[in-house]
PDB file of C-alpha atoms in Angstrom:
ATOM      1  CA  MET A  26      -5.304  -7.343  -9.322  1.00  0.00           C
ATOM      2  CA  THR A  27      -2.540  -8.832 -11.650  1.00  0.00           C
ATOM      3  CA  GLU A  28      -2.537 -11.962 -13.732  1.00  0.00           C
ATOM      4  CA  LYS A  29      -0.286 -13.631 -11.087  1.00  0.00           C
ATOM      5  CA  THR A  30      -3.043 -13.001  -8.209  1.00  0.00           C
ATOM      6  CA  LYS A  31      -5.693 -14.413 -10.466  1.00  0.00           C
ATOM      7  CA  THR A  32      -4.484 -18.004  -9.734  1.00  0.00           C
ATOM      8  CA  ALA A  33      -2.972 -18.391  -6.302  1.00  0.00           C
ATOM      9  CA  PRO A  34      -1.486 -15.409  -4.752  1.00  0.00           C
ATOM     10  CA  VAL A  35       1.908 -15.479  -3.274  1.00  0.00           C
ATOM     11  CA  VAL A  36       1.182 -14.502   0.558  1.00  0.00           C
ATOM     12  CA  TYR A  37       3.846 -13.860   3.367  1.00  0.00           C
ATOM     13  CA  LEU A  38       3.307 -14.060   6.879  1.00  0.00           C
ATOM     14  CA  VAL A  39       5.061 -11.485   8.816  1.00  0.00           C
ATOM     15  CA  VAL A  40       5.347 -12.204  12.722  1.00  0.00           C
ATOM     16  CA  PRO A  41       7.310  -9.915  14.923  1.00  0.00           C
ATOM     17  CA  CYS A  42       8.853 -11.934  17.677  1.00  0.00           C
ATOM     18  CA  TYR A  43      10.285 -10.552  21.224  1.00  0.00           C
ATOM     19  CA  ASN A  44      11.366 -13.145  23.639  1.00  0.00           C
ATOM     20  CA  GLU A  45       9.135 -15.776  22.036  1.00  0.00           C
ATOM     21  CA  GLU A  46      11.408 -18.976  22.509  1.00  0.00           C
ATOM     22  CA  GLU A  47       8.617 -20.837  24.361  1.00  0.00           C
ATOM     23  CA  ALA A  48       5.893 -19.888  21.843  1.00  0.00           C
ATOM     24  CA  LEU A  49       7.588 -20.149  18.719  1.00  0.00           C
ATOM     25  CA  PRO A  50       7.795 -24.084  18.420  1.00  0.00           C
ATOM     26  CA  VAL A  51       3.963 -24.351  18.894  1.00  0.00           C
ATOM     27  CA  THR A  52       3.600 -21.286  16.390  1.00  0.00           C
ATOM     28  CA  ALA A  53       5.734 -22.754  13.907  1.00  0.00           C
ATOM     29  CA  GLU A  54       3.923 -26.199  13.799  1.00  0.00           C
ATOM     30  CA  LYS A  55       0.511 -24.677  13.443  1.00  0.00           C
ATOM     31  CA  LEU A  56       1.536 -21.955  11.051  1.00  0.00           C
ATOM     32  CA  THR A  57       3.347 -25.057   8.949  1.00  0.00           C
ATOM     33  CA  GLU A  58       0.044 -27.157   9.104  1.00  0.00           C
ATOM     34  CA  LYS A  59      -2.092 -23.995   8.027  1.00  0.00           C
ATOM     35  CA  MET A  60       0.241 -22.916   5.188  1.00  0.00           C
ATOM     36  CA  ARG A  61       0.296 -26.390   3.758  1.00  0.00           C
ATOM     37  CA  ARG A  62      -3.436 -26.707   3.852  1.00  0.00           C
ATOM     38  CA  LEU A  63      -3.891 -23.328   2.207  1.00  0.00           C
ATOM     39  CA  CYS A  64      -1.669 -24.416  -0.655  1.00  0.00           C
ATOM     40  CA  TRP A  65      -3.203 -27.781  -0.909  1.00  0.00           C
ATOM     41  CA  ASP A  66      -6.676 -26.105  -1.343  1.00  0.00           C
ATOM     42  CA  GLY A  67      -4.971 -23.827  -4.006  1.00  0.00           C
ATOM     43  CA  LYS A  68      -5.758 -20.707  -2.036  1.00  0.00           C
ATOM     44  CA  ILE A  69      -2.067 -19.496  -1.752  1.00  0.00           C
ATOM     45  CA  SER A  70       0.859 -20.339  -3.971  1.00  0.00           C
ATOM     46  CA  PRO A  71       3.704 -22.626  -2.963  1.00  0.00           C
ATOM     47  CA  ALA A  72       5.877 -19.546  -2.993  1.00  0.00           C
ATOM     48  CA  SER A  73       4.226 -18.301  -0.013  1.00  0.00           C
ATOM     49  CA  ARG A  74       6.323 -17.671   3.131  1.00  0.00           C
ATOM     50  CA  VAL A  75       6.358 -17.275   6.839  1.00  0.00           C
ATOM     51  CA  VAL A  76       8.858 -14.296   8.001  1.00  0.00           C
ATOM     52  CA  LEU A  77       9.742 -13.995  11.604  1.00  0.00           C
ATOM     53  CA  VAL A  78      11.141 -11.006  12.779  1.00  0.00           C
ATOM     54  CA  ASP A  79      13.452 -10.948  15.792  1.00  0.00           C
ATOM     55  CA  ASP A  80      12.790  -7.453  17.745  1.00  0.00           C
ATOM     56  CA  GLY A  81      16.116  -7.707  19.506  1.00  0.00           C
ATOM     57  CA  SER A  82      14.979 -10.379  21.859  1.00  0.00           C
ATOM     58  CA  LYS A  83      17.134 -11.512  24.891  1.00  0.00           C
ATOM     59  CA  ASP A  84      16.327 -15.206  24.846  1.00  0.00           C
ATOM     60  CA  ALA A  85      16.924 -17.783  22.184  1.00  0.00           C
ATOM     61  CA  THR A  86      14.465 -16.543  19.836  1.00  0.00           C
ATOM     62  CA  TRP A  87      16.811 -15.802  17.031  1.00  0.00           C
ATOM     63  CA  GLU A  88      18.406 -19.218  17.432  1.00  0.00           C
ATOM     64  CA  CYS A  89      14.920 -20.917  17.099  1.00  0.00           C
ATOM     65  CA  ILE A  90      14.080 -18.759  13.818  1.00  0.00           C
ATOM     66  CA  ALA A  91      17.310 -19.718  12.328  1.00  0.00           C
ATOM     67  CA  ALA A  92      16.782 -23.395  13.196  1.00  0.00           C
ATOM     68  CA  LEU A  93      13.192 -23.109  11.631  1.00  0.00           C
ATOM     69  CA  HIS A  94      14.733 -21.671   8.207  1.00  0.00           C
ATOM     70  CA  ALA A  95      17.123 -24.476   8.038  1.00  0.00           C
ATOM     71  CA  GLU A  96      14.737 -26.959   8.475  1.00  0.00           C
ATOM     72  CA  SER A  97      12.110 -25.746   5.923  1.00  0.00           C
ATOM     73  CA  PRO A  98      12.178 -23.111   3.206  1.00  0.00           C
ATOM     74  CA  LEU A  99       8.879 -22.074   4.446  1.00  0.00           C
ATOM     75  CA  PHE A 100      10.319 -19.907   7.299  1.00  0.00           C
ATOM     76  CA  GLN A 101      12.470 -16.913   6.637  1.00  0.00           C
ATOM     77  CA  GLY A 102      14.041 -14.734   9.416  1.00  0.00           C
ATOM     78  CA  ILE A 103      14.956 -11.151  10.127  1.00  0.00           C
ATOM     79  CA  LYS A 104      17.006 -10.078  13.003  1.00  0.00           C
ATOM     80  CA  LEU A 105      17.026  -6.562  13.929  1.00  0.00           C
ATOM     81  CA  SER A 106      20.247  -4.865  15.621  1.00  0.00           C
ATOM     82  CA  ARG A 107      18.497  -3.901  18.757  1.00  0.00           C
ATOM     83  CA  ASN A 108      14.976  -4.004  20.321  1.00  0.00           C
ATOM     84  CA  CYS A 109      12.989  -1.301  18.261  1.00  0.00           C
ATOM     85  CA  GLY A 110       9.558  -1.974  19.460  1.00  0.00           C
ATOM     86  CA  HIS A 111       6.681  -3.941  17.897  1.00  0.00           C
ATOM     87  CA  GLN A 112       5.521  -1.472  15.348  1.00  0.00           C
ATOM     88  CA  ARG A 113       8.910  -0.910  14.054  1.00  0.00           C
ATOM     89  CA  ALA A 114       9.663  -4.647  13.879  1.00  0.00           C
ATOM     90  CA  LEU A 115       6.328  -5.267  11.853  1.00  0.00           C
ATOM     91  CA  LEU A 116       7.145  -2.395   9.530  1.00  0.00           C
ATOM     92  CA  ALA A 117      10.732  -3.740   8.883  1.00  0.00           C
ATOM     93  CA  GLY A 118       9.044  -7.319   7.911  1.00  0.00           C
ATOM     94  CA  LEU A 119       6.539  -5.563   5.805  1.00  0.00           C
ATOM     95  CA  MET A 120       9.158  -3.268   3.971  1.00  0.00           C
ATOM     96  CA  THR A 121      11.468  -6.306   3.418  1.00  0.00           C
ATOM     97  CA  VAL A 122       9.112  -8.570   1.889  1.00  0.00           C
ATOM     98  CA  ARG A 123       6.904  -6.205  -0.143  1.00  0.00           C
ATOM     99  CA  ASP A 124       8.395  -6.879  -3.376  1.00  0.00           C
ATOM    100  CA  HIS A 125       8.372 -10.765  -3.148  1.00  0.00           C
ATOM    101  CA  CYS A 126       4.717 -11.170  -2.620  1.00  0.00           C
ATOM    102  CA  ASP A 127       1.069 -10.297  -3.604  1.00  0.00           C
ATOM    103  CA  ALA A 128       0.000  -9.781  -0.126  1.00  0.00           C
ATOM    104  CA  VAL A 129       1.237  -9.861   3.440  1.00  0.00           C
ATOM    105  CA  ILE A 130      -0.629 -10.800   6.395  1.00  0.00           C
ATOM    106  CA  SER A 131       0.638  -9.546   9.899  1.00  0.00           C
ATOM    107  CA  MET A 132       0.066 -11.308  13.142  1.00  0.00           C
ATOM    108  CA  ASP A 133       1.391 -11.930  16.653  1.00  0.00           C
ATOM    109  CA  ALA A 134       3.713 -14.827  17.568  1.00  0.00           C
ATOM    110  CA  ASP A 135       1.370 -15.920  20.425  1.00  0.00           C
ATOM    111  CA  LEU A 136      -1.212 -16.860  17.799  1.00  0.00           C
ATOM    112  CA  GLN A 137      -4.091 -15.479  19.839  1.00  0.00           C
ATOM    113  CA  ASP A 138      -5.378 -14.214  16.744  1.00  0.00           C
ATOM    114  CA  ASP A 139      -7.379 -17.030  14.879  1.00  0.00           C
ATOM    115  CA  ILE A 140      -5.205 -18.258  12.069  1.00  0.00           C
ATOM    116  CA  ASP A 141      -8.360 -19.756  10.169  1.00  0.00           C
ATOM    117  CA  ALA A 142      -9.471 -16.071   9.630  1.00  0.00           C
ATOM    118  CA  MET A 143      -6.790 -16.064   7.036  1.00  0.00           C
ATOM    119  CA  ASP A 144      -8.858 -17.948   4.691  1.00  0.00           C
ATOM    120  CA  GLY A 145     -11.553 -15.078   4.728  1.00  0.00           C
ATOM    121  CA  MET A 146      -8.705 -12.520   4.252  1.00  0.00           C
ATOM    122  CA  ILE A 147      -7.266 -14.331   1.191  1.00  0.00           C
ATOM    123  CA  GLU A 148     -10.658 -14.709  -0.396  1.00  0.00           C
ATOM    124  CA  LYS A 149     -11.712 -11.171   0.020  1.00  0.00           C
ATOM    125  CA  PHE A 150      -8.089 -10.149  -1.286  1.00  0.00           C
ATOM    126  CA  CYS A 151      -8.959 -12.332  -4.540  1.00  0.00           C
ATOM    127  CA  GLU A 152     -12.193 -10.462  -4.771  1.00  0.00           C
ATOM    128  CA  GLY A 153     -10.381  -7.292  -5.042  1.00  0.00           C
ATOM    129  CA  CYS A 154      -9.868  -5.919  -1.462  1.00  0.00           C
ATOM    130  CA  GLU A 155      -6.576  -4.253  -0.927  1.00  0.00           C
ATOM    131  CA  ILE A 156      -6.521  -4.156   2.781  1.00  0.00           C
ATOM    132  CA  VAL A 157      -8.573  -6.752   5.096  1.00  0.00           C
ATOM    133  CA  TYR A 158      -8.818  -6.035   8.722  1.00  0.00           C
ATOM    134  CA  GLY A 159      -8.941  -9.036  11.446  1.00  0.00           C
ATOM    135  CA  VAL A 160     -11.607  -7.961  13.824  1.00  0.00           C
ATOM    136  CA  ARG A 161     -12.140  -9.579  17.245  1.00  0.00           C
ATOM    137  CA  SER A 162     -16.108 -10.503  17.354  1.00  0.00           C
ATOM    138  CA  ASP A 163     -16.097 -10.426  21.369  1.00  0.00           C
ATOM    139  CA  ARG A 164     -13.881 -10.011  24.455  1.00  0.00           C
ATOM    140  CA  LYS A 165     -14.949 -12.768  26.265  1.00  0.00           C
ATOM    141  CA  THR A 166     -11.437 -14.038  26.957  1.00  0.00           C
ATOM    142  CA  ASP A 167     -10.524 -10.723  28.471  1.00  0.00           C
ATOM    143  CA  THR A 168     -10.782  -9.900  32.256  1.00  0.00           C
ATOM    144  CA  VAL A 169     -13.477  -7.224  33.277  1.00  0.00           C
ATOM    145  CA  PHE A 170     -10.523  -4.669  33.980  1.00  0.00           C
ATOM    146  CA  LYS A 171      -8.991  -5.435  30.474  1.00  0.00           C
ATOM    147  CA  ARG A 172     -12.342  -5.365  28.638  1.00  0.00           C
ATOM    148  CA  GLY A 173     -13.110  -1.938  30.286  1.00  0.00           C
ATOM    149  CA  THR A 174      -9.664  -0.421  29.541  1.00  0.00           C
ATOM    150  CA  ALA A 175      -9.948  -1.628  25.934  1.00  0.00           C
ATOM    151  CA  GLN A 176     -13.492   0.191  25.469  1.00  0.00           C
ATOM    152  CA  ALA A 177     -12.179   3.309  26.941  1.00  0.00           C
ATOM    153  CA  TYR A 178      -9.138   3.258  24.795  1.00  0.00           C
ATOM    154  CA  TYR A 179     -10.939   3.139  21.523  1.00  0.00           C
ATOM    155  CA  LYS A 180     -13.354   5.852  22.524  1.00  0.00           C
ATOM    156  CA  MET A 181     -10.456   7.992  23.639  1.00  0.00           C
ATOM    157  CA  MET A 182      -8.744   7.467  20.330  1.00  0.00           C
ATOM    158  CA  ARG A 183     -12.108   8.350  18.488  1.00  0.00           C
ATOM    159  CA  LEU A 184     -12.522  11.310  20.389  1.00  0.00           C
ATOM    160  CA  MET A 185      -8.870  12.648  19.866  1.00  0.00           C
ATOM    161  CA  GLY A 186      -9.462  12.427  16.173  1.00  0.00           C
ATOM    162  CA  VAL A 187      -7.534   9.175  15.480  1.00  0.00           C
ATOM    163  CA  GLU A 188      -9.227   6.957  12.828  1.00  0.00           C
ATOM    164  CA  MET A 189      -9.000   3.308  13.941  1.00  0.00           C
ATOM    165  CA  VAL A 190     -10.906   0.130  13.338  1.00  0.00           C
ATOM    166  CA  TYR A 191     -12.760  -1.081  16.382  1.00  0.00           C
ATOM    167  CA  ASN A 192     -11.403  -4.230  18.229  1.00  0.00           C
ATOM    168  CA  HIS A 193      -8.558  -4.450  15.582  1.00  0.00           C
ATOM    169  CA  ALA A 194      -4.970  -4.931  16.356  1.00  0.00           C
ATOM    170  CA  ASP A 195      -2.215  -5.700  13.764  1.00  0.00           C
ATOM    171  CA  TYR A 196      -3.924  -8.768  12.478  1.00  0.00           C
ATOM    172  CA  ARG A 197      -4.524  -7.759   8.731  1.00  0.00           C
ATOM    173  CA  LEU A 198      -3.892  -8.327   5.163  1.00  0.00           C
ATOM    174  CA  MET A 199      -2.265  -5.669   3.043  1.00  0.00           C
ATOM    175  CA  SER A 200      -1.479  -6.031  -0.989  1.00  0.00           C
ATOM    176  CA  SER A 201       1.716  -5.360  -2.266  1.00  0.00           C
ATOM    177  CA  ARG A 202       0.221  -2.225  -3.827  1.00  0.00           C
ATOM    178  CA  VAL A 203      -0.519  -0.904  -0.288  1.00  0.00           C
ATOM    179  CA  LEU A 204       2.829  -1.813   1.209  1.00  0.00           C
ATOM    180  CA  ARG A 205       4.427   0.478  -1.878  1.00  0.00           C
ATOM    181  CA  GLU A 206       2.155   3.249  -0.710  1.00  0.00           C
ATOM    182  CA  LEU A 207       3.009   2.675   3.140  1.00  0.00           C
ATOM    183  CA  ALA A 208       6.517   2.888   2.382  1.00  0.00           C
ATOM    184  CA  ASP A 209       6.079   6.621   1.306  1.00  0.00           C
ATOM    185  CA  TYR A 210       5.187   7.328   4.912  1.00  0.00           C
ATOM    186  CA  GLU A 211       8.488   8.248   6.492  1.00  0.00           C
ATOM    187  CA  GLU A 212       7.580   9.051   9.852  1.00  0.00           C
ATOM    188  CA  VAL A 213       9.771   7.979  12.774  1.00  0.00           C
ATOM    189  CA  ASN A 214       6.886   7.919  15.343  1.00  0.00           C
ATOM    190  CA  LEU A 215       4.755   4.778  14.016  1.00  0.00           C
ATOM    191  CA  PHE A 216       1.507   3.848  14.930  1.00  0.00           C
ATOM    192  CA  LEU A 217       0.364   1.478  12.179  1.00  0.00           C
ATOM    193  CA  ARG A 218      -3.156   0.766  13.439  1.00  0.00           C
ATOM    194  CA  GLY A 219      -3.910   4.561  12.717  1.00  0.00           C
ATOM    195  CA  LEU A 220      -1.570   4.982   9.728  1.00  0.00           C
ATOM    196  CA  VAL A 221      -3.013   1.931   7.621  1.00  0.00           C
ATOM    197  CA  PRO A 222      -6.653   3.446   7.605  1.00  0.00           C
ATOM    198  CA  MET A 223      -5.479   6.640   6.145  1.00  0.00           C
ATOM    199  CA  LEU A 224      -4.076   4.798   2.867  1.00  0.00           C
ATOM    200  CA  GLY A 225      -7.843   4.435   1.678  1.00  0.00           C
ATOM    201  CA  TYR A 226      -7.981   1.535  -0.794  1.00  0.00           C
ATOM    202  CA  ARG A 227     -10.953  -0.855  -0.944  1.00  0.00           C
ATOM    203  CA  THR A 228     -11.122  -2.511   2.682  1.00  0.00           C
ATOM    204  CA  ASP A 229     -13.080  -5.286   4.456  1.00  0.00           C
ATOM    205  CA  VAL A 230     -13.264  -7.029   7.657  1.00  0.00           C
ATOM    206  CA  VAL A 231     -13.033 -10.595   8.735  1.00  0.00           C
ATOM    207  CA  TYR A 232     -14.382 -11.382  12.325  1.00  0.00           C
ATOM    208  CA  TYR A 233     -12.603 -14.049  14.599  1.00  0.00           C
ATOM    209  CA  ALA A 234     -12.832 -15.083  18.206  1.00  0.00           C
ATOM    210  CA  ARG A 235      -9.413 -14.521  20.044  1.00  0.00           C
ATOM    211  CA  ALA A 236      -7.980 -17.363  22.043  1.00  0.00           C
ATOM    212  CA  PRO A 237      -6.109 -17.231  25.280  1.00  0.00           C
ATOM    213  CA  ARG A 238      -2.206 -17.002  25.060  1.00  0.00           C
ATOM    214  CA  MET A 239      -0.546 -20.454  24.702  1.00  0.00           C
ATOM    215  CA  GLN A 240       2.842 -19.999  25.900  1.00  0.00           C
ATOM    216  CA  GLY A 241       4.959 -17.161  27.299  1.00  0.00           C
ATOM    217  CA  GLU A 242       3.781 -13.914  28.759  1.00  0.00           C
ATOM    218  CA  SER A 243       2.002 -10.886  27.292  1.00  0.00           C
ATOM    219  CA  LYS A 244       4.501  -8.133  26.019  1.00  0.00           C
ATOM    220  CA  TYR A 245       1.928  -5.448  26.432  1.00  0.00           C
ATOM    221  CA  PRO A 246       1.266  -4.676  30.270  1.00  0.00           C
ATOM    222  CA  LEU A 247      -0.844  -1.781  31.003  1.00  0.00           C
ATOM    223  CA  LYS A 248       2.047   0.717  31.358  1.00  0.00           C
ATOM    224  CA  LYS A 249       3.043  -0.222  27.799  1.00  0.00           C
ATOM    225  CA  MET A 250      -0.426   0.016  26.730  1.00  0.00           C
ATOM    226  CA  LEU A 251      -1.039   3.405  28.032  1.00  0.00           C
ATOM    227  CA  ALA A 252       2.243   4.581  26.219  1.00  0.00           C
ATOM    228  CA  PHE A 253       1.186   3.050  23.016  1.00  0.00           C
ATOM    229  CA  ALA A 254      -2.151   4.703  23.093  1.00  0.00           C
ATOM    230  CA  PHE A 255      -0.282   8.101  23.812  1.00  0.00           C
ATOM    231  CA  GLU A 256       1.860   7.344  21.071  1.00  0.00           C
ATOM    232  CA  GLY A 257      -0.979   6.766  18.712  1.00  0.00           C
ATOM    233  CA  ILE A 258      -2.595  10.073  19.710  1.00  0.00           C
ATOM    234  CA  THR A 259       0.257  12.340  19.417  1.00  0.00           C
ATOM    235  CA  SER A 260       1.475  10.669  15.910  1.00  0.00           C
ATOM    236  CA  LEU A 261      -1.712  11.105  14.144  1.00  0.00           C
ATOM    237  CA  SER A 262      -3.911  14.068  15.902  1.00  0.00           C
ATOM    238  CA  ILE A 263      -3.290  17.745  17.112  1.00  0.00           C
ATOM    239  CA  LYS A 264      -6.462  17.563  18.865  1.00  0.00           C
ATOM    240  CA  PRO A 265      -4.751  17.660  22.252  1.00  0.00           C
ATOM    241  CA  ILE A 266      -2.958  20.964  21.298  1.00  0.00           C
ATOM    242  CA  ARG A 267      -6.492  22.325  20.143  1.00  0.00           C
ATOM    243  CA  MET A 268      -8.018  21.118  23.527  1.00  0.00           C
ATOM    244  CA  ILE A 269      -5.446  23.232  25.252  1.00  0.00           C
ATOM    245  CA  THR A 270      -6.520  26.365  23.308  1.00  0.00           C
ATOM    246  CA  MET A 271     -10.048  25.902  23.961  1.00  0.00           C
ATOM    247  CA  LEU A 272      -8.920  25.277  27.654  1.00  0.00           C
ATOM    248  CA  GLY A 273      -7.050  28.603  27.566  1.00  0.00           C
ATOM    249  CA  VAL A 274     -10.060  30.475  25.927  1.00  0.00           C
ATOM    250  CA  GLY A 275     -12.369  28.794  28.762  1.00  0.00           C
ATOM    251  CA  ILE A 276     -10.068  29.961  31.833  1.00  0.00           C
ATOM    252  CA  PHE A 277     -10.056  33.420  30.204  1.00  0.00           C
ATOM    253  CA  LEU A 278     -13.948  33.552  30.128  1.00  0.00           C
ATOM    254  CA  VAL A 279     -14.116  32.440  33.822  1.00  0.00           C
ATOM    255  CA  SER A 280     -11.186  35.174  34.635  1.00  0.00           C
ATOM    256  CA  LEU A 281     -13.525  37.898  33.112  1.00  0.00           C
ATOM    257  CA  ALA A 282     -16.466  36.556  35.311  1.00  0.00           C
ATOM    258  CA  MET A 283     -14.493  36.592  38.404  1.00  0.00           C
ATOM    259  CA  LEU A 284     -13.215  40.197  37.480  1.00  0.00           C
ATOM    260  CA  ILE A 285     -16.962  41.405  37.224  1.00  0.00           C
ATOM    261  CA  TYR A 286     -17.535  39.256  40.390  1.00  0.00           C
ATOM    262  CA  VAL A 287     -14.858  40.916  42.274  1.00  0.00           C
ATOM    263  CA  LEU A 288     -15.304  44.688  41.190  1.00  0.00           C
ATOM    264  CA  ILE A 289     -19.256  44.083  42.054  1.00  0.00           C
ATOM    265  CA  ARG A 290     -18.176  42.909  45.498  1.00  0.00           C
ATOM    266  CA  HIS A 291     -16.023  45.794  46.036  1.00  0.00           C
ATOM    267  CA  PHE A 292     -18.368  48.566  45.225  1.00  0.00           C
ATOM    268  CA  LEU A 293     -21.040  46.739  47.512  1.00  0.00           C
ATOM    269  CA  GLY A 294     -18.522  46.909  50.366  1.00  0.00           C
ATOM    270  CA  TYR A 295     -17.646  43.281  50.794  1.00  0.00           C
ATOM    271  CA  THR A 296     -13.926  43.503  50.876  1.00  0.00           C
ATOM    272  CA  VAL A 297     -13.032  40.171  52.746  1.00  0.00           C
ATOM    273  CA  VAL A 298     -10.640  38.263  50.645  1.00  0.00           C
ATOM    274  CA  GLY A 299     -11.129  34.519  49.823  1.00  0.00           C
ATOM    275  CA  TRP A 300      -7.847  33.118  50.444  1.00  0.00           C
ATOM    276  CA  THR A 301      -9.184  29.722  50.030  1.00  0.00           C
ATOM    277  CA  PHE A 302     -10.600  30.372  46.807  1.00  0.00           C
ATOM    278  CA  LEU A 303      -7.460  32.221  45.631  1.00  0.00           C
ATOM    279  CA  ALA A 304      -5.303  29.579  46.691  1.00  0.00           C
ATOM    280  CA  VAL A 305      -7.282  26.809  44.857  1.00  0.00           C
ATOM    281  CA  SER A 306      -7.469  28.978  41.848  1.00  0.00           C
ATOM    282  CA  LEU A 307      -3.574  29.437  41.746  1.00  0.00           C
ATOM    283  CA  TRP A 308      -2.890  25.728  42.219  1.00  0.00           C
ATOM    284  CA  GLY A 309      -5.525  24.865  39.747  1.00  0.00           C
ATOM    285  CA  ILE A 310      -4.391  27.145  36.938  1.00  0.00           C
ATOM    286  CA  GLY A 311      -0.749  26.502  37.595  1.00  0.00           C
ATOM    287  CA  GLY A 312      -1.525  22.682  37.094  1.00  0.00           C
ATOM    288  CA  LEU A 313      -3.091  23.300  33.985  1.00  0.00           C
ATOM    289  CA  GLN A 314      -0.329  25.235  32.712  1.00  0.00           C
ATOM    290  CA  LEU A 315       2.088  22.605  33.503  1.00  0.00           C
ATOM    291  CA  LEU A 316       0.037  19.899  31.899  1.00  0.00           C
ATOM    292  CA  SER A 317      -0.355  22.219  28.667  1.00  0.00           C
ATOM    293  CA  ILE A 318       3.526  22.757  28.451  1.00  0.00           C
ATOM    294  CA  GLY A 319       4.088  19.068  28.846  1.00  0.00           C
ATOM    295  CA  ILE A 320       1.685  18.379  25.810  1.00  0.00           C
ATOM    296  CA  VAL A 321       3.100  20.867  23.714  1.00  0.00           C
ATOM    297  CA  GLY A 322       6.514  19.531  24.627  1.00  0.00           C
ATOM    298  CA  GLU A 323       5.688  16.249  23.632  1.00  0.00           C
ATOM    299  CA  TYR A 324       4.569  17.310  20.071  1.00  0.00           C
ATOM    300  CA  ILE A 325       7.950  19.578  19.847  1.00  0.00           C
ATOM    301  CA  GLY A 326       9.844  16.395  20.922  1.00  0.00           C
ATOM    302  CA  LYS A 327       8.188  14.370  18.128  1.00  0.00           C
ATOM    303  CA  ILE A 328       9.087  17.140  15.756  1.00  0.00           C
ATOM    304  CA  TYR A 329      12.631  17.099  16.900  1.00  0.00           C
ATOM    305  CA  LEU A 330      12.741  13.209  16.330  1.00  0.00           C
ATOM    306  CA  GLU A 331      11.409  13.532  12.732  1.00  0.00           C
ATOM    307  CA  THR A 332      13.627  16.201  11.662  1.00  0.00           C
ATOM    308  CA  LYS A 333      16.633  14.016  12.325  1.00  0.00           C
ATOM    309  CA  ARG A 334      15.409  11.442   9.968  1.00  0.00           C
ATOM    310  CA  ARG A 335      17.144   8.584  11.836  1.00  0.00           C
ATOM    311  CA  PRO A 336      16.663   5.033  10.550  1.00  0.00           C
ATOM    312  CA  ARG A 337      13.634   3.549  12.058  1.00  0.00           C
ATOM    313  CA  TYR A 338      15.361   0.144  12.320  1.00  0.00           C
ATOM    314  CA  HIS A 339      18.557  -1.685  11.303  1.00  0.00           C
ATOM    315  CA  LEU A 340      18.554  -5.258  10.001  1.00  0.00           C
ATOM    316  CA  GLU A 341      21.441  -7.286  11.248  1.00  0.00           C
ATOM    317  CA  THR A 342      20.703 -10.444   9.523  1.00  0.00           C
ATOM    318  CA  TYR A 343      18.002 -11.534   6.928  1.00  0.00           C
ATOM    319  CA  LEU A 344      17.551 -15.412   6.608  1.00  0.00           C
ATOM    320  CA  GLY A 345      15.586 -15.262   2.937  1.00  0.00           C
ATOM    321  CA  ASP A 346      15.391 -14.122  -0.759  1.00  0.00           C
ATOM    322  CA  ARG A 347      16.659 -10.840  -1.491  1.00  0.00           C
TER     323      ARG A 347
END
């Protein structure tokens, strides 16, 4: 750590927002109180800030952010030119502030993640940790369906070779050093939950209980969660393609066994054609071929996007220090 961080580190909070006009007033009040308390206790520098990133919201989210910035220098605002998605909005905030602070804590605008867990994150950062993950201690606030799908999600990601922290979303602290390293990862297809663990460095976790959402609606219904999981798998792992290869080998071995079986029946005089078996086999193999082509096509599509090197986001307005 630098001489600066041995006293009171400058900590920025980066909060992606999409259609959060209902939640922002409550969120701003709670974050103001929390940041003042941390400053009063000498845990963070008075130069610390809260950066709200408007991800192309369709409601009055940006107007709320601009009003908060006008009322207090604690709040800064970033407005993206269009909706880019949670991961890109988060990255936009991280990359914008990485040179103005010692560490950044990312969190969602609904404040379901316990903001008091920041105390432990900052303490571990001051002890030398470069990355501190906020990890849920339980899932008591989730429905049975949500709990079951979440567990299946983490197991599937691990099976597919994606390194992730169990029960961790995007509530984490990262040092400015880590952010500078993260800036070197220029892929268009972003999945920060799997990308950050790849950076290495000294890490630790802080456990907390997740609260129910206070205002507004969840921005991650089941459809988006499934798409997010698929994005993570195809962005960080080639295991699905390897599974296709193994599947092809398996089907080839089965076909050899069937060939031996058919020849034996032929020489024994059993010439009745199994139409049902043949039809099922054709449909099954045809379906597997289409599925395999689709998975390979998904990877080719991602390669296509990566080779274009298009910007991942565009900043329309920035209310803060350059």
